[in-house]
Amino acid sequence: MDSSGRNSKQAERKAAMAVLAHSAAAAIAGHLADVAVPAHENLREPENGLVMLRGRIGGDGAPFNLGEATVSRAAVRLATGEVGFGYTLGRDAEKARMIALCDALVQSADCAGEVEAKVIAPLRAAMIAKRDRKAEETAATRVDFYTMVRGEG
């Protein structure tokens, strides 16, 4: 595979993982139930841990440790050899496992189209609809201030 094809696959995988990370576990499970999931094994059982969050004051300030956040992670390998990794904020081990499974399926030539159509696309549409609805609600409360210049007498 040439580098442009590899970059395209990486971009698709990155976009899919962004959608899955921002989706609810119940929504992922509901859509994943519509997919014929091939045989797979857990390479890393879902587990919870902590990551250090780093911050900066201003755009160019020195980094500092802001605090810790809980995360869940998992790794899954399909019978055909594709390996998927799943990470999510919080202590939802099952969501991390489903994300890892979807990551592996997105890499599979046999399953990528089905997963995109039945899982990723509906979740992306729901995410966009929610974002648009919030934008409309915010726009409804917007107040435009302007200055009117009055002429003297």
Short mmCIF file of the C-alpha atoms (twelve columns), coordinates in Angstrom:
data_MODEL
# 
_entry.id   MODEL 
# 
loop_
_atom_site.group_PDB 
_atom_site.id 
_atom_site.type_symbol 
_atom_site.label_atom_id 
_atom_site.label_alt_id 
_atom_site.label_comp_id 
_atom_site.label_asym_id 
_atom_site.label_seq_id 
_atom_site.Cartn_x 
_atom_site.Cartn_y 
_atom_site.Cartn_z 
_atom_site.pdbx_PDB_model_num 
ATOM 1   C CA . MET A 1   0.000   0.000   0.000  1 
ATOM 2   C CA . ASP A 2   1.423   3.402   -0.947 1 
ATOM 3   C CA . SER A 3   1.731   6.223   1.562  1 
ATOM 4   C CA . SER A 4   -1.343  8.104   0.287  1 
ATOM 5   C CA . GLY A 5   -3.493  4.979   0.732  1 
ATOM 6   C CA . ARG A 6   -2.069  4.426   4.202  1 
ATOM 7   C CA . ASN A 7   -2.708  8.059   5.142  1 
ATOM 8   C CA . SER A 8   -6.276  7.769   3.849  1 
ATOM 9   C CA . LYS A 9   -6.907  4.634   5.943  1 
ATOM 10  C CA . GLN A 10  -5.395  6.316   9.004  1 
ATOM 11  C CA . ALA A 11  -7.622  9.361   8.488  1 
ATOM 12  C CA . GLU A 12  -10.716 7.125   8.185  1 
ATOM 13  C CA . ARG A 13  -9.716  5.229   11.322 1 
ATOM 14  C CA . LYS A 14  -9.062  8.469   13.225 1 
ATOM 15  C CA . ALA A 15  -12.446 9.892   12.195 1 
ATOM 16  C CA . ALA A 16  -14.216 6.678   13.232 1 
ATOM 17  C CA . MET A 17  -12.495 6.662   16.627 1 
ATOM 18  C CA . ALA A 18  -13.470 10.308  17.217 1 
ATOM 19  C CA . VAL A 19  -17.128 9.478   16.560 1 
ATOM 20  C CA . LEU A 20  -17.017 6.408   18.813 1 
ATOM 21  C CA . ALA A 21  -15.267 8.230   21.653 1 
ATOM 22  C CA . HIS A 22  -17.953 10.935  21.665 1 
ATOM 23  C CA . SER A 23  -20.880 8.497   21.457 1 
ATOM 24  C CA . ALA A 24  -22.733 6.854   24.327 1 
ATOM 25  C CA . ALA A 25  -21.985 3.196   25.061 1 
ATOM 26  C CA . ALA A 26  -25.648 2.230   24.649 1 
ATOM 27  C CA . ALA A 27  -25.759 3.828   21.198 1 
ATOM 28  C CA . ILE A 28  -22.612 1.997   20.093 1 
ATOM 29  C CA . ALA A 29  -23.980 -1.321  21.415 1 
ATOM 30  C CA . GLY A 30  -27.316 -0.781  19.669 1 
ATOM 31  C CA . HIS A 31  -25.715 -0.160  16.284 1 
ATOM 32  C CA . LEU A 32  -23.058 -2.844  16.742 1 
ATOM 33  C CA . ALA A 33  -25.821 -5.415  17.295 1 
ATOM 34  C CA . ASP A 34  -26.776 -4.933  13.604 1 
ATOM 35  C CA . VAL A 35  -23.313 -6.029  12.430 1 
ATOM 36  C CA . ALA A 36  -22.239 -9.645  11.913 1 
ATOM 37  C CA . VAL A 37  -19.189 -9.538  14.201 1 
ATOM 38  C CA . PRO A 38  -16.546 -12.112 13.238 1 
ATOM 39  C CA . ALA A 39  -14.670 -14.253 15.745 1 
ATOM 40  C CA . HIS A 40  -12.344 -12.195 17.930 1 
ATOM 41  C CA . GLU A 41  -10.337 -12.356 21.134 1 
ATOM 42  C CA . ASN A 42  -9.441  -9.835  23.799 1 
ATOM 43  C CA . LEU A 43  -5.715  -9.117  23.650 1 
ATOM 44  C CA . ARG A 44  -6.056  -6.852  26.656 1 
ATOM 45  C CA . GLU A 45  -9.063  -7.239  28.883 1 
ATOM 46  C CA . PRO A 46  -10.796 -3.911  29.465 1 
ATOM 47  C CA . GLU A 47  -9.147  -2.111  32.364 1 
ATOM 48  C CA . ASN A 48  -9.376  1.243   34.103 1 
ATOM 49  C CA . GLY A 49  -6.494  3.544   34.884 1 
ATOM 50  C CA . LEU A 50  -5.383  7.148   35.206 1 
ATOM 51  C CA . VAL A 51  -3.719  9.561   32.801 1 
ATOM 52  C CA . MET A 52  -2.015  12.828  33.714 1 
ATOM 53  C CA . LEU A 53  -3.566  15.896  32.130 1 
ATOM 54  C CA . ARG A 54  -1.112  18.616  31.141 1 
ATOM 55  C CA . GLY A 55  -1.950  22.267  30.649 1 
ATOM 56  C CA . ARG A 56  -0.325  25.551  29.645 1 
ATOM 57  C CA . ILE A 57  -0.928  29.110  30.695 1 
ATOM 58  C CA . GLY A 58  -1.406  31.081  27.511 1 
ATOM 59  C CA . GLY A 59  -0.388  29.697  24.147 1 
ATOM 60  C CA . ASP A 60  3.319   29.446  24.858 1 
ATOM 61  C CA . GLY A 61  3.599   28.991  28.620 1 
ATOM 62  C CA . ALA A 62  5.510   26.206  30.265 1 
ATOM 63  C CA . PRO A 63  3.483   22.992  30.626 1 
ATOM 64  C CA . PHE A 64  2.273   21.981  34.066 1 
ATOM 65  C CA . ASN A 65  0.446   18.963  35.493 1 
ATOM 66  C CA . LEU A 66  -3.223  19.894  35.761 1 
ATOM 67  C CA . GLY A 67  -4.504  16.683  37.337 1 
ATOM 68  C CA . GLU A 68  -5.492  13.120  36.592 1 
ATOM 69  C CA . ALA A 69  -8.441  11.677  34.668 1 
ATOM 70  C CA . THR A 70  -9.757  8.118   34.690 1 
ATOM 71  C CA . VAL A 71  -9.682  6.226   31.406 1 
ATOM 72  C CA . SER A 72  -10.620 2.756   30.235 1 
ATOM 73  C CA . ARG A 73  -8.710  0.845   27.582 1 
ATOM 74  C CA . ALA A 74  -8.954  -2.437  25.741 1 
ATOM 75  C CA . ALA A 75  -7.377  -4.282  22.806 1 
ATOM 76  C CA . VAL A 76  -9.092  -6.783  20.499 1 
ATOM 77  C CA . ARG A 77  -7.779  -9.016  17.689 1 
ATOM 78  C CA . LEU A 78  -10.035 -10.409 14.973 1 
ATOM 79  C CA . ALA A 79  -9.551  -13.979 13.765 1 
ATOM 80  C CA . THR A 80  -8.228  -12.478 10.497 1 
ATOM 81  C CA . GLY A 81  -5.437  -10.666 12.391 1 
ATOM 82  C CA . GLU A 82  -6.581  -7.038  12.598 1 
ATOM 83  C CA . VAL A 83  -5.890  -5.483  16.001 1 
ATOM 84  C CA . GLY A 84  -8.034  -2.689  17.409 1 
ATOM 85  C CA . PHE A 85  -7.468  -0.442  20.408 1 
ATOM 86  C CA . GLY A 86  -10.094 1.414   22.385 1 
ATOM 87  C CA . TYR A 87  -9.702  4.232   24.880 1 
ATOM 88  C CA . THR A 88  -12.410 6.306   26.544 1 
ATOM 89  C CA . LEU A 89  -12.595 8.782   29.381 1 
ATOM 90  C CA . GLY A 90  -14.211 7.423   32.509 1 
ATOM 91  C CA . ARG A 91  -14.641 3.942   33.930 1 
ATOM 92  C CA . ASP A 92  -16.679 2.329   31.131 1 
ATOM 93  C CA . ALA A 93  -14.716 -0.827  30.334 1 
ATOM 94  C CA . GLU A 94  -17.406 -2.214  28.017 1 
ATOM 95  C CA . LYS A 95  -17.377 0.961   25.917 1 
ATOM 96  C CA . ALA A 96  -13.579 0.674   25.589 1 
ATOM 97  C CA . ARG A 97  -13.990 -2.944  24.419 1 
ATOM 98  C CA . MET A 98  -16.639 -1.973  21.843 1 
ATOM 99  C CA . ILE A 99  -14.439 0.857   20.548 1 
ATOM 100 C CA . ALA A 100 -11.518 -1.567  20.203 1 
ATOM 101 C CA . LEU A 101 -13.751 -4.039  18.352 1 
ATOM 102 C CA . CYS A 102 -14.966 -1.308  15.987 1 
ATOM 103 C CA . ASP A 103 -11.363 -0.177  15.429 1 
ATOM 104 C CA . ALA A 104 -10.398 -3.698  14.382 1 
ATOM 105 C CA . LEU A 105 -13.481 -4.021  12.163 1 
ATOM 106 C CA . VAL A 106 -12.747 -0.695  10.435 1 
ATOM 107 C CA . GLN A 107 -9.316  -2.069  9.498  1 
ATOM 108 C CA . SER A 108 -10.783 -5.295  8.079  1 
ATOM 109 C CA . ALA A 109 -11.343 -5.310  4.329  1 
ATOM 110 C CA . ASP A 110 -14.388 -7.563  4.779  1 
ATOM 111 C CA . CYS A 111 -16.139 -5.590  7.520  1 
ATOM 112 C CA . ALA A 112 -15.101 -1.945  7.055  1 
ATOM 113 C CA . GLY A 113 -17.983 -0.986  4.776  1 
ATOM 114 C CA . GLU A 114 -20.630 -2.609  6.939  1 
ATOM 115 C CA . VAL A 115 -19.277 -1.025  10.134 1 
ATOM 116 C CA . GLU A 116 -19.107 2.386   8.473  1 
ATOM 117 C CA . ALA A 117 -22.684 2.110   7.185  1 
ATOM 118 C CA . LYS A 118 -24.344 0.515   10.217 1 
ATOM 119 C CA . VAL A 119 -22.347 1.914   13.160 1 
ATOM 120 C CA . ILE A 120 -20.145 4.909   12.370 1 
ATOM 121 C CA . ALA A 121 -22.439 6.792   9.940  1 
ATOM 122 C CA . PRO A 122 -25.552 6.687   12.185 1 
ATOM 123 C CA . LEU A 123 -23.504 7.725   15.230 1 
ATOM 124 C CA . ARG A 124 -21.889 10.549  13.234 1 
ATOM 125 C CA . ALA A 125 -25.325 11.733  12.039 1 
ATOM 126 C CA . ALA A 126 -26.644 11.730  15.613 1 
ATOM 127 C CA . MET A 127 -23.582 13.624  16.820 1 
ATOM 128 C CA . ILE A 128 -23.960 16.268  14.089 1 
ATOM 129 C CA . ALA A 129 -27.704 16.602  14.759 1 
ATOM 130 C CA . LYS A 130 -27.046 17.122  18.471 1 
ATOM 131 C CA . ARG A 131 -24.370 19.723  17.734 1 
ATOM 132 C CA . ASP A 132 -26.685 21.546  15.297 1 
ATOM 133 C CA . ARG A 133 -29.560 21.471  17.805 1 
ATOM 134 C CA . LYS A 134 -27.327 23.000  20.491 1 
ATOM 135 C CA . ALA A 135 -26.141 25.658  18.030 1 
ATOM 136 C CA . GLU A 136 -29.769 26.551  17.200 1 
ATOM 137 C CA . GLU A 137 -30.674 26.770  20.897 1 
ATOM 138 C CA . THR A 138 -27.694 29.019  21.511 1 
ATOM 139 C CA . ALA A 139 -28.464 31.179  18.468 1 
ATOM 140 C CA . ALA A 140 -32.040 31.687  19.700 1 
ATOM 141 C CA . THR A 141 -30.739 33.428  22.820 1 
ATOM 142 C CA . ARG A 142 -28.180 35.539  20.987 1 
ATOM 143 C CA . VAL A 143 -28.396 39.282  21.452 1 
ATOM 144 C CA . ASP A 144 -26.827 41.545  18.818 1 
ATOM 145 C CA . PHE A 145 -25.544 44.816  20.162 1 
ATOM 146 C CA . TYR A 146 -24.775 47.655  17.847 1 
ATOM 147 C CA . THR A 147 -24.102 51.340  18.159 1 
ATOM 148 C CA . MET A 148 -26.276 53.816  16.335 1 
ATOM 149 C CA . VAL A 149 -24.676 57.141  15.594 1 
ATOM 150 C CA . ARG A 150 -27.105 60.042  15.858 1 
ATOM 151 C CA . GLY A 151 -26.607 63.191  13.958 1 
ATOM 152 C CA . GLU A 152 -26.502 66.472  15.812 1 
ATOM 153 C CA . GLY A 153 -29.484 68.661  15.476 1 
# 
